[in-house]
Amino acid sequence: MRKKIPTITRPDPAYAATLQQGDREIPGKEDEAQVTATKTGTPATDVDADRHEPELVPGGTVAPHQVTAESSDPHTSLRAPVSARALSPTRKIDIRVNALERQEAALETCGVEPAHVVRAALRRAVKGWQLSPVFAPVAEERRTRNTQWQARTSLAVDAASLGVLLRDHDPLDVLSKWALIRGQVEPRIWGEIDKILEEIAVRAASPHEP
């Protein structure tokens, strides 16, 4: 014969205490919190609060799972600061420079194409040069009439300094921009031509030196 299982006709408090129905309080939960508070010295209300509040992160730190806009872009934090000189606006000016008449003989006998010497002098003269807002008058030196030796290029100058020169010496903006900076550039180029001719002469006098 099968053993007849007795039917439960009344609620079992011990079994009901182990079940959690939605948001209803579970019998015995307050007692458990009270026991925990007694052991740790923390008020029972704080124990319940710790169960529901998220972990707080100290100010100025970022949790491991959080990503800020700055840290998400690797190029933002690794980008080198841009210098103020690179940010300053510039303006291009077409320039044309001739050698001097007093340099003609040395240019013709130096053994190097004179036009190459003038262009090399131009590159040296403008390397690292910055336009000054102080106007320099055009030199009265006699320039060679040989246009084949002329060096022509465009030069980027500081727009702020050029603006000062325009304001003080050409407020109507009728002159060429080359006329405003010519007094600063030409003497530097002529000086570099003299240096190059001297270097060529020294090498020619000592052909065995490396």
PDB file of C-alpha atoms in Angstrom:
ATOM      1  CA  MET A   1       0.000   0.000   0.000  1.00  0.00           C
ATOM      2  CA  ARG A   2       1.088   3.558  -0.768  1.00  0.00           C
ATOM      3  CA  LYS A   3       1.625   5.840   2.189  1.00  0.00           C
ATOM      4  CA  LYS A   4      -0.837   8.689   2.131  1.00  0.00           C
ATOM      5  CA  ILE A   5       0.824  12.115   2.167  1.00  0.00           C
ATOM      6  CA  PRO A   6      -0.891  14.406   4.648  1.00  0.00           C
ATOM      7  CA  THR A   7      -2.389  17.577   3.188  1.00  0.00           C
ATOM      8  CA  ILE A   8      -1.176  20.890   4.634  1.00  0.00           C
ATOM      9  CA  THR A   9      -4.191  22.814   5.728  1.00  0.00           C
ATOM     10  CA  ARG A  10      -2.511  25.737   7.560  1.00  0.00           C
ATOM     11  CA  PRO A  11       0.426  28.095   6.737  1.00  0.00           C
ATOM     12  CA  ASP A  12       3.868  27.129   7.929  1.00  0.00           C
ATOM     13  CA  PRO A  13       5.573  30.244   9.450  1.00  0.00           C
ATOM     14  CA  ALA A  14       9.036  28.626   9.308  1.00  0.00           C
ATOM     15  CA  TYR A  15       8.717  27.923   5.571  1.00  0.00           C
ATOM     16  CA  ALA A  16       7.182  31.282   4.747  1.00  0.00           C
ATOM     17  CA  ALA A  17      10.095  33.083   6.428  1.00  0.00           C
ATOM     18  CA  THR A  18      12.525  31.690   3.820  1.00  0.00           C
ATOM     19  CA  LEU A  19      10.605  33.135   0.889  1.00  0.00           C
ATOM     20  CA  GLN A  20      10.829  36.700  -0.499  1.00  0.00           C
ATOM     21  CA  GLN A  21       7.690  37.897  -2.200  1.00  0.00           C
ATOM     22  CA  GLY A  22       8.401  41.019  -4.332  1.00  0.00           C
ATOM     23  CA  ASP A  23       9.188  44.053  -2.197  1.00  0.00           C
ATOM     24  CA  ARG A  24       7.339  42.726   0.877  1.00  0.00           C
ATOM     25  CA  GLU A  25       9.371  42.485   4.013  1.00  0.00           C
ATOM     26  CA  ILE A  26      10.684  39.079   4.857  1.00  0.00           C
ATOM     27  CA  PRO A  27       9.896  37.962   8.352  1.00  0.00           C
ATOM     28  CA  GLY A  28      12.998  37.885  10.448  1.00  0.00           C
ATOM     29  CA  LYS A  29      14.932  40.420   8.296  1.00  0.00           C
ATOM     30  CA  GLU A  30      14.821  43.138  10.936  1.00  0.00           C
ATOM     31  CA  ASP A  31      16.073  40.672  13.512  1.00  0.00           C
ATOM     32  CA  GLU A  32      18.965  39.666  11.203  1.00  0.00           C
ATOM     33  CA  ALA A  33      19.929  43.317  10.651  1.00  0.00           C
ATOM     34  CA  GLN A  34      19.769  43.951  14.362  1.00  0.00           C
ATOM     35  CA  VAL A  35      22.107  41.009  15.039  1.00  0.00           C
ATOM     36  CA  THR A  36      24.571  42.261  12.410  1.00  0.00           C
ATOM     37  CA  ALA A  37      24.519  45.745  13.895  1.00  0.00           C
ATOM     38  CA  THR A  38      25.179  44.334  17.321  1.00  0.00           C
ATOM     39  CA  LYS A  39      28.248  42.399  16.123  1.00  0.00           C
ATOM     40  CA  THR A  40      29.798  45.219  14.020  1.00  0.00           C
ATOM     41  CA  GLY A  41      28.723  48.222  16.030  1.00  0.00           C
ATOM     42  CA  THR A  42      26.891  49.740  13.032  1.00  0.00           C
ATOM     43  CA  PRO A  43      23.314  50.982  13.469  1.00  0.00           C
ATOM     44  CA  ALA A  44      20.712  48.781  11.870  1.00  0.00           C
ATOM     45  CA  THR A  45      19.522  51.590   9.592  1.00  0.00           C
ATOM     46  CA  ASP A  46      23.044  51.947   8.154  1.00  0.00           C
ATOM     47  CA  VAL A  47      23.275  48.247   7.440  1.00  0.00           C
ATOM     48  CA  ASP A  48      20.143  48.372   5.321  1.00  0.00           C
ATOM     49  CA  ALA A  49      21.305  51.498   3.559  1.00  0.00           C
ATOM     50  CA  ASP A  50      24.610  49.893   2.571  1.00  0.00           C
ATOM     51  CA  ARG A  51      22.751  47.081   0.847  1.00  0.00           C
ATOM     52  CA  HIS A  52      20.966  49.417  -1.589  1.00  0.00           C
ATOM     53  CA  GLU A  53      23.349  52.388  -2.121  1.00  0.00           C
ATOM     54  CA  PRO A  54      26.061  52.050  -4.837  1.00  0.00           C
ATOM     55  CA  GLU A  55      29.705  52.223  -3.915  1.00  0.00           C
ATOM     56  CA  LEU A  56      30.887  55.845  -3.723  1.00  0.00           C
ATOM     57  CA  VAL A  57      34.031  56.915  -5.556  1.00  0.00           C
ATOM     58  CA  PRO A  58      36.216  59.610  -3.953  1.00  0.00           C
ATOM     59  CA  GLY A  59      36.242  62.954  -5.750  1.00  0.00           C
ATOM     60  CA  GLY A  60      38.907  63.406  -8.431  1.00  0.00           C
ATOM     61  CA  THR A  61      39.077  59.691  -9.295  1.00  0.00           C
ATOM     62  CA  VAL A  62      37.475  57.641 -12.007  1.00  0.00           C
ATOM     63  CA  ALA A  63      35.984  54.256 -11.411  1.00  0.00           C
ATOM     64  CA  PRO A  64      37.477  51.416 -13.479  1.00  0.00           C
ATOM     65  CA  HIS A  65      34.277  50.993 -15.470  1.00  0.00           C
ATOM     66  CA  GLN A  66      33.905  54.702 -16.239  1.00  0.00           C
ATOM     67  CA  VAL A  67      35.471  56.322 -19.308  1.00  0.00           C
ATOM     68  CA  THR A  68      35.716  60.071 -19.612  1.00  0.00           C
ATOM     69  CA  ALA A  69      35.658  61.982 -22.883  1.00  0.00           C
ATOM     70  CA  GLU A  70      39.320  62.902 -22.482  1.00  0.00           C
ATOM     71  CA  SER A  71      40.546  59.386 -21.749  1.00  0.00           C
ATOM     72  CA  SER A  72      38.536  57.890 -24.619  1.00  0.00           C
ATOM     73  CA  ASP A  73      40.625  59.814 -27.157  1.00  0.00           C
ATOM     74  CA  PRO A  74      44.253  58.641 -27.032  1.00  0.00           C
ATOM     75  CA  HIS A  75      45.362  61.574 -29.188  1.00  0.00           C
ATOM     76  CA  THR A  76      44.024  64.146 -26.712  1.00  0.00           C
ATOM     77  CA  SER A  77      46.266  63.239 -23.790  1.00  0.00           C
ATOM     78  CA  LEU A  78      49.346  62.502 -25.907  1.00  0.00           C
ATOM     79  CA  ARG A  79      49.172  65.576 -28.102  1.00  0.00           C
ATOM     80  CA  ALA A  80      52.162  67.854 -27.665  1.00  0.00           C
ATOM     81  CA  PRO A  81      51.460  71.486 -26.863  1.00  0.00           C
ATOM     82  CA  VAL A  82      51.483  73.731 -29.874  1.00  0.00           C
ATOM     83  CA  SER A  83      53.932  76.569 -29.696  1.00  0.00           C
ATOM     84  CA  ALA A  84      52.688  80.140 -29.804  1.00  0.00           C
ATOM     85  CA  ARG A  85      54.878  80.828 -32.836  1.00  0.00           C
ATOM     86  CA  ALA A  86      53.146  78.093 -34.820  1.00  0.00           C
ATOM     87  CA  LEU A  87      49.744  79.611 -34.011  1.00  0.00           C
ATOM     88  CA  SER A  88      50.684  83.160 -35.023  1.00  0.00           C
ATOM     89  CA  PRO A  89      49.232  84.043 -38.446  1.00  0.00           C
ATOM     90  CA  THR A  90      51.588  84.712 -41.340  1.00  0.00           C
ATOM     91  CA  ARG A  91      51.332  86.372 -44.707  1.00  0.00           C
ATOM     92  CA  LYS A  92      53.252  85.446 -47.840  1.00  0.00           C
ATOM     93  CA  ILE A  93      55.168  88.108 -49.753  1.00  0.00           C
ATOM     94  CA  ASP A  94      56.848  87.676 -53.130  1.00  0.00           C
ATOM     95  CA  ILE A  95      60.471  88.803 -53.023  1.00  0.00           C
ATOM     96  CA  ARG A  96      63.168  89.178 -55.678  1.00  0.00           C
ATOM     97  CA  VAL A  97      66.802  89.869 -54.855  1.00  0.00           C
ATOM     98  CA  ASN A  98      69.814  90.716 -57.008  1.00  0.00           C
ATOM     99  CA  ALA A  99      73.449  90.532 -56.069  1.00  0.00           C
ATOM    100  CA  LEU A 100      75.453  93.749 -55.833  1.00  0.00           C
ATOM    101  CA  GLU A 101      77.661  95.208 -58.558  1.00  0.00           C
ATOM    102  CA  ARG A 102      80.695  94.899 -56.274  1.00  0.00           C
ATOM    103  CA  GLN A 103      80.039  91.128 -56.068  1.00  0.00           C
ATOM    104  CA  GLU A 104      79.871  90.540 -59.847  1.00  0.00           C
ATOM    105  CA  ALA A 105      83.572  89.786 -60.375  1.00  0.00           C
ATOM    106  CA  ALA A 106      83.758  87.279 -57.514  1.00  0.00           C
ATOM    107  CA  LEU A 107      80.555  85.579 -58.649  1.00  0.00           C
ATOM    108  CA  GLU A 108      81.851  85.175 -62.197  1.00  0.00           C
ATOM    109  CA  THR A 109      85.195  83.684 -61.123  1.00  0.00           C
ATOM    110  CA  CYS A 110      84.159  81.571 -58.110  1.00  0.00           C
ATOM    111  CA  GLY A 111      83.622  78.430 -60.190  1.00  0.00           C
ATOM    112  CA  VAL A 112      79.973  78.064 -59.118  1.00  0.00           C
ATOM    113  CA  GLU A 113      76.960  79.237 -61.057  1.00  0.00           C
ATOM    114  CA  PRO A 114      76.240  82.758 -59.691  1.00  0.00           C
ATOM    115  CA  ALA A 115      72.488  82.134 -59.603  1.00  0.00           C
ATOM    116  CA  HIS A 116      73.074  79.131 -57.319  1.00  0.00           C
ATOM    117  CA  VAL A 117      75.166  81.253 -54.980  1.00  0.00           C
ATOM    118  CA  VAL A 118      72.454  83.922 -54.754  1.00  0.00           C
ATOM    119  CA  ARG A 119      69.733  81.333 -54.083  1.00  0.00           C
ATOM    120  CA  ALA A 120      71.845  79.627 -51.412  1.00  0.00           C
ATOM    121  CA  ALA A 121      72.466  83.001 -49.769  1.00  0.00           C
ATOM    122  CA  LEU A 122      68.720  83.681 -49.787  1.00  0.00           C
ATOM    123  CA  ARG A 123      67.967  80.378 -48.047  1.00  0.00           C
ATOM    124  CA  ARG A 124      70.578  81.059 -45.377  1.00  0.00           C
ATOM    125  CA  ALA A 125      69.429  84.645 -44.842  1.00  0.00           C
ATOM    126  CA  VAL A 126      65.771  83.862 -44.185  1.00  0.00           C
ATOM    127  CA  LYS A 127      66.333  80.725 -42.105  1.00  0.00           C
ATOM    128  CA  GLY A 128      65.151  81.563 -38.596  1.00  0.00           C
ATOM    129  CA  TRP A 129      64.612  85.202 -39.486  1.00  0.00           C
ATOM    130  CA  GLN A 130      61.616  87.080 -38.082  1.00  0.00           C
ATOM    131  CA  LEU A 131      60.175  90.287 -39.505  1.00  0.00           C
ATOM    132  CA  SER A 132      60.607  93.293 -37.237  1.00  0.00           C
ATOM    133  CA  PRO A 133      57.804  95.858 -36.908  1.00  0.00           C
ATOM    134  CA  VAL A 134      60.483  98.579 -37.080  1.00  0.00           C
ATOM    135  CA  PHE A 135      60.806  99.859 -40.643  1.00  0.00           C
ATOM    136  CA  ALA A 136      64.224  99.717 -42.316  1.00  0.00           C
ATOM    137  CA  PRO A 137      64.774 101.956 -45.359  1.00  0.00           C
ATOM    138  CA  VAL A 138      65.914 100.396 -48.627  1.00  0.00           C
ATOM    139  CA  ALA A 139      69.700 100.384 -48.979  1.00  0.00           C
ATOM    140  CA  GLU A 140      71.295 102.595 -51.618  1.00  0.00           C
ATOM    141  CA  GLU A 141      73.730  99.866 -52.760  1.00  0.00           C
ATOM    142  CA  ARG A 142      74.065  99.461 -56.540  1.00  0.00           C
ATOM    143  CA  ARG A 143      72.591  96.135 -57.625  1.00  0.00           C
ATOM    144  CA  THR A 144      73.756  94.108 -60.589  1.00  0.00           C
ATOM    145  CA  ARG A 145      71.801  94.435 -63.809  1.00  0.00           C
ATOM    146  CA  ASN A 146      72.201  90.771 -64.631  1.00  0.00           C
ATOM    147  CA  THR A 147      68.665  89.512 -64.089  1.00  0.00           C
ATOM    148  CA  GLN A 148      69.767  85.896 -64.568  1.00  0.00           C
ATOM    149  CA  TRP A 149      71.303  86.027 -61.107  1.00  0.00           C
ATOM    150  CA  GLN A 150      68.091  87.181 -59.506  1.00  0.00           C
ATOM    151  CA  ALA A 151      66.546  85.004 -56.799  1.00  0.00           C
ATOM    152  CA  ARG A 152      62.760  85.022 -56.572  1.00  0.00           C
ATOM    153  CA  THR A 153      60.576  83.280 -54.031  1.00  0.00           C
ATOM    154  CA  SER A 154      57.700  83.829 -51.594  1.00  0.00           C
ATOM    155  CA  LEU A 155      58.440  84.495 -47.948  1.00  0.00           C
ATOM    156  CA  ALA A 156      56.037  83.971 -45.047  1.00  0.00           C
ATOM    157  CA  VAL A 157      56.287  86.840 -42.548  1.00  0.00           C
ATOM    158  CA  ASP A 158      54.544  87.585 -39.278  1.00  0.00           C
ATOM    159  CA  ALA A 159      51.184  89.185 -40.071  1.00  0.00           C
ATOM    160  CA  ALA A 160      51.144  91.289 -36.894  1.00  0.00           C
ATOM    161  CA  SER A 161      54.525  92.878 -37.621  1.00  0.00           C
ATOM    162  CA  LEU A 162      53.526  93.470 -41.223  1.00  0.00           C
ATOM    163  CA  GLY A 163      50.325  95.117 -39.992  1.00  0.00           C
ATOM    164  CA  VAL A 164      52.370  97.570 -37.923  1.00  0.00           C
ATOM    165  CA  LEU A 165      54.504  98.448 -40.966  1.00  0.00           C
ATOM    166  CA  LEU A 166      51.387  98.967 -43.070  1.00  0.00           C
ATOM    167  CA  ARG A 167      49.798 101.183 -40.451  1.00  0.00           C
ATOM    168  CA  ASP A 168      52.856 103.371 -39.966  1.00  0.00           C
ATOM    169  CA  HIS A 169      54.290 103.547 -43.505  1.00  0.00           C
ATOM    170  CA  ASP A 170      51.544 102.565 -45.930  1.00  0.00           C
ATOM    171  CA  PRO A 171      48.140 103.301 -44.349  1.00  0.00           C
ATOM    172  CA  LEU A 172      46.477 103.443 -47.794  1.00  0.00           C
ATOM    173  CA  ASP A 173      47.957 100.051 -48.757  1.00  0.00           C
ATOM    174  CA  VAL A 174      49.257 101.246 -52.116  1.00  0.00           C
ATOM    175  CA  LEU A 175      52.883 100.064 -51.901  1.00  0.00           C
ATOM    176  CA  SER A 176      54.085  96.558 -52.577  1.00  0.00           C
ATOM    177  CA  LYS A 177      54.659  94.490 -49.451  1.00  0.00           C
ATOM    178  CA  TRP A 178      58.173  93.728 -50.688  1.00  0.00           C
ATOM    179  CA  ALA A 179      58.967  97.447 -50.465  1.00  0.00           C
ATOM    180  CA  LEU A 180      58.070  97.379 -46.763  1.00  0.00           C
ATOM    181  CA  ILE A 181      60.384  94.496 -45.819  1.00  0.00           C
ATOM    182  CA  ARG A 182      63.095  94.959 -48.444  1.00  0.00           C
ATOM    183  CA  GLY A 183      65.310  97.022 -46.176  1.00  0.00           C
ATOM    184  CA  GLN A 184      65.417  94.161 -43.658  1.00  0.00           C
ATOM    185  CA  VAL A 185      65.941  91.263 -46.082  1.00  0.00           C
ATOM    186  CA  GLU A 186      68.349  92.460 -48.762  1.00  0.00           C
ATOM    187  CA  PRO A 187      71.329  93.314 -46.497  1.00  0.00           C
ATOM    188  CA  ARG A 188      71.122  89.860 -44.923  1.00  0.00           C
ATOM    189  CA  ILE A 189      71.242  88.186 -48.355  1.00  0.00           C
ATOM    190  CA  TRP A 190      74.159  90.291 -49.529  1.00  0.00           C
ATOM    191  CA  GLY A 191      76.047  89.418 -46.377  1.00  0.00           C
ATOM    192  CA  GLU A 192      75.448  85.694 -46.995  1.00  0.00           C
ATOM    193  CA  ILE A 193      76.686  86.052 -50.590  1.00  0.00           C
ATOM    194  CA  ASP A 194      79.950  87.482 -49.257  1.00  0.00           C
ATOM    195  CA  LYS A 195      80.284  84.574 -46.796  1.00  0.00           C
ATOM    196  CA  ILE A 196      79.660  81.948 -49.471  1.00  0.00           C
ATOM    197  CA  LEU A 197      82.192  83.540 -51.840  1.00  0.00           C
ATOM    198  CA  GLU A 198      84.729  83.548 -49.013  1.00  0.00           C
ATOM    199  CA  GLU A 199      84.053  79.877 -48.226  1.00  0.00           C
ATOM    200  CA  ILE A 200      84.521  78.990 -51.909  1.00  0.00           C
ATOM    201  CA  ALA A 201      87.804  80.909 -52.022  1.00  0.00           C
ATOM    202  CA  VAL A 202      89.102  79.147 -48.895  1.00  0.00           C
ATOM    203  CA  ARG A 203      88.252  75.718 -50.326  1.00  0.00           C
ATOM    204  CA  ALA A 204      89.876  76.606 -53.623  1.00  0.00           C
ATOM    205  CA  ALA A 205      93.077  77.603 -51.792  1.00  0.00           C
ATOM    206  CA  SER A 206      93.151  74.346 -49.810  1.00  0.00           C
ATOM    207  CA  PRO A 207      91.916  71.655 -52.221  1.00  0.00           C
ATOM    208  CA  HIS A 208      93.264  68.746 -50.110  1.00  0.00           C
ATOM    209  CA  GLU A 209      91.236  69.612 -47.013  1.00  0.00           C
ATOM    210  CA  PRO A 210      88.040  67.579 -46.588  1.00  0.00           C
TER     211      PRO A 210
END
